[in-house]
PDB file of C-alpha atoms in Angstrom:
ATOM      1  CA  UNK Q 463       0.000   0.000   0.000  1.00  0.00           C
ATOM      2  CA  UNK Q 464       1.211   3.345  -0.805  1.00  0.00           C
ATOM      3  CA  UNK Q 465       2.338   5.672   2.138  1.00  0.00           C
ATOM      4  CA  UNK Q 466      -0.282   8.587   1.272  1.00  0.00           C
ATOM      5  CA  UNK Q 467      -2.910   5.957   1.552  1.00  0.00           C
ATOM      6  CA  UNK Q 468      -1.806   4.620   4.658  1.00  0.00           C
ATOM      7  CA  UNK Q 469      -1.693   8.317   5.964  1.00  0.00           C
ATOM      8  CA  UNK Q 470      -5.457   8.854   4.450  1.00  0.00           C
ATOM      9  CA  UNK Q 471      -6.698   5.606   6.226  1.00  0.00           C
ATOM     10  CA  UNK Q 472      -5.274   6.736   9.852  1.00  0.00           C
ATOM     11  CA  UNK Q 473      -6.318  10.264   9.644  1.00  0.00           C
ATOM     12  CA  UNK Q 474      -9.801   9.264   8.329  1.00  0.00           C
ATOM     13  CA  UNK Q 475      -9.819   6.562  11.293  1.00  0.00           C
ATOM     14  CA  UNK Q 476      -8.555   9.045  13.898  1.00  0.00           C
ATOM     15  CA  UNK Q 477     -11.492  11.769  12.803  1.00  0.00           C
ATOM     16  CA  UNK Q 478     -14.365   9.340  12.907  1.00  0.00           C
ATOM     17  CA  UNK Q 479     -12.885   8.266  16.180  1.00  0.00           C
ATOM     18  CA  UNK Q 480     -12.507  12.193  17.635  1.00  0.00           C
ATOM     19  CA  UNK Q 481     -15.773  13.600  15.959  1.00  0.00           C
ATOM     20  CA  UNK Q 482     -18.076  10.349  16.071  1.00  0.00           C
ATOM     21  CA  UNK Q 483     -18.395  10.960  12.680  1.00  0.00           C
ATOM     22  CA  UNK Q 484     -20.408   9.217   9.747  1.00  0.00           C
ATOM     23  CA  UNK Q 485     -18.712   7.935   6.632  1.00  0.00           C
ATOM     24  CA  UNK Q 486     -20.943  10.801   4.869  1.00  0.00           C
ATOM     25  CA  UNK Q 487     -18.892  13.427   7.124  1.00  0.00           C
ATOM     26  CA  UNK Q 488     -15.858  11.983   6.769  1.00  0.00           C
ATOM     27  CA  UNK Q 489     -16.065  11.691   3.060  1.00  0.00           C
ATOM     28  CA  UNK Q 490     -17.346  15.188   2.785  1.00  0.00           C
ATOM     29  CA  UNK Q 491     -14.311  16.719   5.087  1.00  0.00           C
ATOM     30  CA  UNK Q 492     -11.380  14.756   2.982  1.00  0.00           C
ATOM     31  CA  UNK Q 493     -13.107  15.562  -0.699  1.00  0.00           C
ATOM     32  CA  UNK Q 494     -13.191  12.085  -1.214  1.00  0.00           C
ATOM     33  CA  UNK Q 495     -15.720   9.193  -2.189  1.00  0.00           C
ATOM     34  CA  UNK Q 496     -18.036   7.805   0.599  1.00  0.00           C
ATOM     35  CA  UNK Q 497     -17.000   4.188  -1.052  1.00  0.00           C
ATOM     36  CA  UNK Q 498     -13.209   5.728  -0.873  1.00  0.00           C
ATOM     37  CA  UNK Q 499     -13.842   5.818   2.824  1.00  0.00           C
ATOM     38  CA  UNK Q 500     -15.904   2.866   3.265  1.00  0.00           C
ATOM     39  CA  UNK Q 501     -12.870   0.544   1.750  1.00  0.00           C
ATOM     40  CA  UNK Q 502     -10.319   2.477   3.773  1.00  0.00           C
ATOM     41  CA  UNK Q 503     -12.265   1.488   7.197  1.00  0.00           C
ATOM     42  CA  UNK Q 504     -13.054  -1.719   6.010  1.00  0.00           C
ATOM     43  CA  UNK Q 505     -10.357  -3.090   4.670  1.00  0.00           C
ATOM     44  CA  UNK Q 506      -6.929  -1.481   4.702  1.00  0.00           C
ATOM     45  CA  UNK Q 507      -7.283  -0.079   8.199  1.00  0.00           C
ATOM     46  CA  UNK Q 508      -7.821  -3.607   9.247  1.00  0.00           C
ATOM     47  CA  UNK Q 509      -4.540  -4.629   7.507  1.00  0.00           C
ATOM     48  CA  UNK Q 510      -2.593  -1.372   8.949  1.00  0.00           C
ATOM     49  CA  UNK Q 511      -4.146  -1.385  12.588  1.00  0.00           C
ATOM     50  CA  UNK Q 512      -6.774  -4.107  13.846  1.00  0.00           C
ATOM     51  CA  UNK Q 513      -7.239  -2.714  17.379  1.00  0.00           C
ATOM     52  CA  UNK Q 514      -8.116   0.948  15.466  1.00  0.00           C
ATOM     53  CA  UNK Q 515     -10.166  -0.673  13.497  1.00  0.00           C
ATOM     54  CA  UNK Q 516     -12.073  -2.575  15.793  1.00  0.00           C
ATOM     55  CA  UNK Q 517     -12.752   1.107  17.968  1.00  0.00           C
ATOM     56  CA  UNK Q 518     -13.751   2.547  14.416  1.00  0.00           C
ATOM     57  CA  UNK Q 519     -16.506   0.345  14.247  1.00  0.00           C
ATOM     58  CA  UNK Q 520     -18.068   0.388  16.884  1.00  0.00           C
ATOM     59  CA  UNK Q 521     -18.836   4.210  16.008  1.00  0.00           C
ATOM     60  CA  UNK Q 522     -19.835   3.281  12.858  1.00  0.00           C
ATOM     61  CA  UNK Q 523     -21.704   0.395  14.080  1.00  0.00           C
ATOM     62  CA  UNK Q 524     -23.151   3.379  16.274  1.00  0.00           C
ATOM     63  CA  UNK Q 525     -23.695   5.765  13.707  1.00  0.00           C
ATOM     64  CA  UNK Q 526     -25.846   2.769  11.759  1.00  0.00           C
ATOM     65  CA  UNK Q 527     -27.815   1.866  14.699  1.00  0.00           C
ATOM     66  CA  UNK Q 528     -29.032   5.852  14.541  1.00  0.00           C
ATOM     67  CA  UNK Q 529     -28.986   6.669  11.059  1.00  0.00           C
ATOM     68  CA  UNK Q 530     -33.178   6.100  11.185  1.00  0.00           C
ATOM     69  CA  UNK Q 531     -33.576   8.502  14.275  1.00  0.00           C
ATOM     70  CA  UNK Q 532     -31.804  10.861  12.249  1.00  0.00           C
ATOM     71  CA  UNK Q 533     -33.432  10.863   8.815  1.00  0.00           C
ATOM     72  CA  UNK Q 534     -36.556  11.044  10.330  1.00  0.00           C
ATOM     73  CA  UNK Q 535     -35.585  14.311  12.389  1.00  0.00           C
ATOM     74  CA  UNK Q 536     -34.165  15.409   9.004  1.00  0.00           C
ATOM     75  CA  UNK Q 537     -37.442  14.704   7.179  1.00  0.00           C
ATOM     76  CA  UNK Q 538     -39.354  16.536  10.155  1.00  0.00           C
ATOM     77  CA  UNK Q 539     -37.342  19.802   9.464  1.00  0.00           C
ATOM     78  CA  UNK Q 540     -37.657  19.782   6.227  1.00  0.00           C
ATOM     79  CA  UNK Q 541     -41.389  20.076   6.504  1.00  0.00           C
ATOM     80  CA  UNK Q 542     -41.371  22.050   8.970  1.00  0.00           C
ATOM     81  CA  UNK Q 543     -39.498  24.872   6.938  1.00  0.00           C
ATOM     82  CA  UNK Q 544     -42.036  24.298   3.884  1.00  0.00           C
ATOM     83  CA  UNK Q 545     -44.855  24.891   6.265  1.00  0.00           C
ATOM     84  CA  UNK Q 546     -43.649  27.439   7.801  1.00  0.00           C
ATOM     85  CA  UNK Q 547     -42.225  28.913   4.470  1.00  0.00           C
ATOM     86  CA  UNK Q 548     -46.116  28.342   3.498  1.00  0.00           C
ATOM     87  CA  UNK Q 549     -47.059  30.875   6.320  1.00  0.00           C
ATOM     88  CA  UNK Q 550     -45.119  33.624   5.373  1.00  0.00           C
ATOM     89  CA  UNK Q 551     -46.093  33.797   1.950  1.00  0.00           C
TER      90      UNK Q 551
END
C-alpha cells in the first residue's frame, strides 16, 4: 500500500474516532468518495491497525444503529421549513 494511503486511512480513522463521525462526514471533510472511505475502514485499516479498526466500528456500528432517528428528524425539518415557508407567503 502506498504511504499517502496509509496516511489517508489513519487520519480518516482518527477523525471518525474524535468527531463520532459518519462515513458521509468523513467523506465530505477529505473531498473524497463515501465508497473511498468505506474501503479504507473496512479493509486497509484492518490490515494497517486491527485494534483501530475494531474502535472505528463500533462508532460506525453506532452511527448505523441511529442513522433512522436521524433521517426522520431530518425529514421533520424539512417540513417544517415548507410549512412554515407556506405561512409567510
Amino acid at each position: 500500500m502506498k504511504d499517502y494511503i496509509e496516511e489517508r486511512v489513519m487520519e480518516l480513522a482518527q477523525y471518525i474516532l474524535s468527531n463520532e463521525s459518519t462515513v458521509r462526514k468523513a467523506a465530505k471533510k477529505y473531498n473524497i468518495s463515501k465508497s473511498t472511505v468505506h474501503k479504507d475502514i473496512t479493509e486497509r485499516l484492518e490490515d494497517l491497525n486491527p485494534s483501530l479498526a475494531a474502535q472505528v466500528h463500533i462508532v460506525l456500528d453506532k452511527n448505523k444503529a441511529e442513522r433512522h432517528i436521524r433521517g426522520g428528524l431530518a425529514t421533520k425539518e424539512k417540513y417544517l421549513k415548507i410549512s412554515e415557508n407556506r405561512r409567510n407567503c
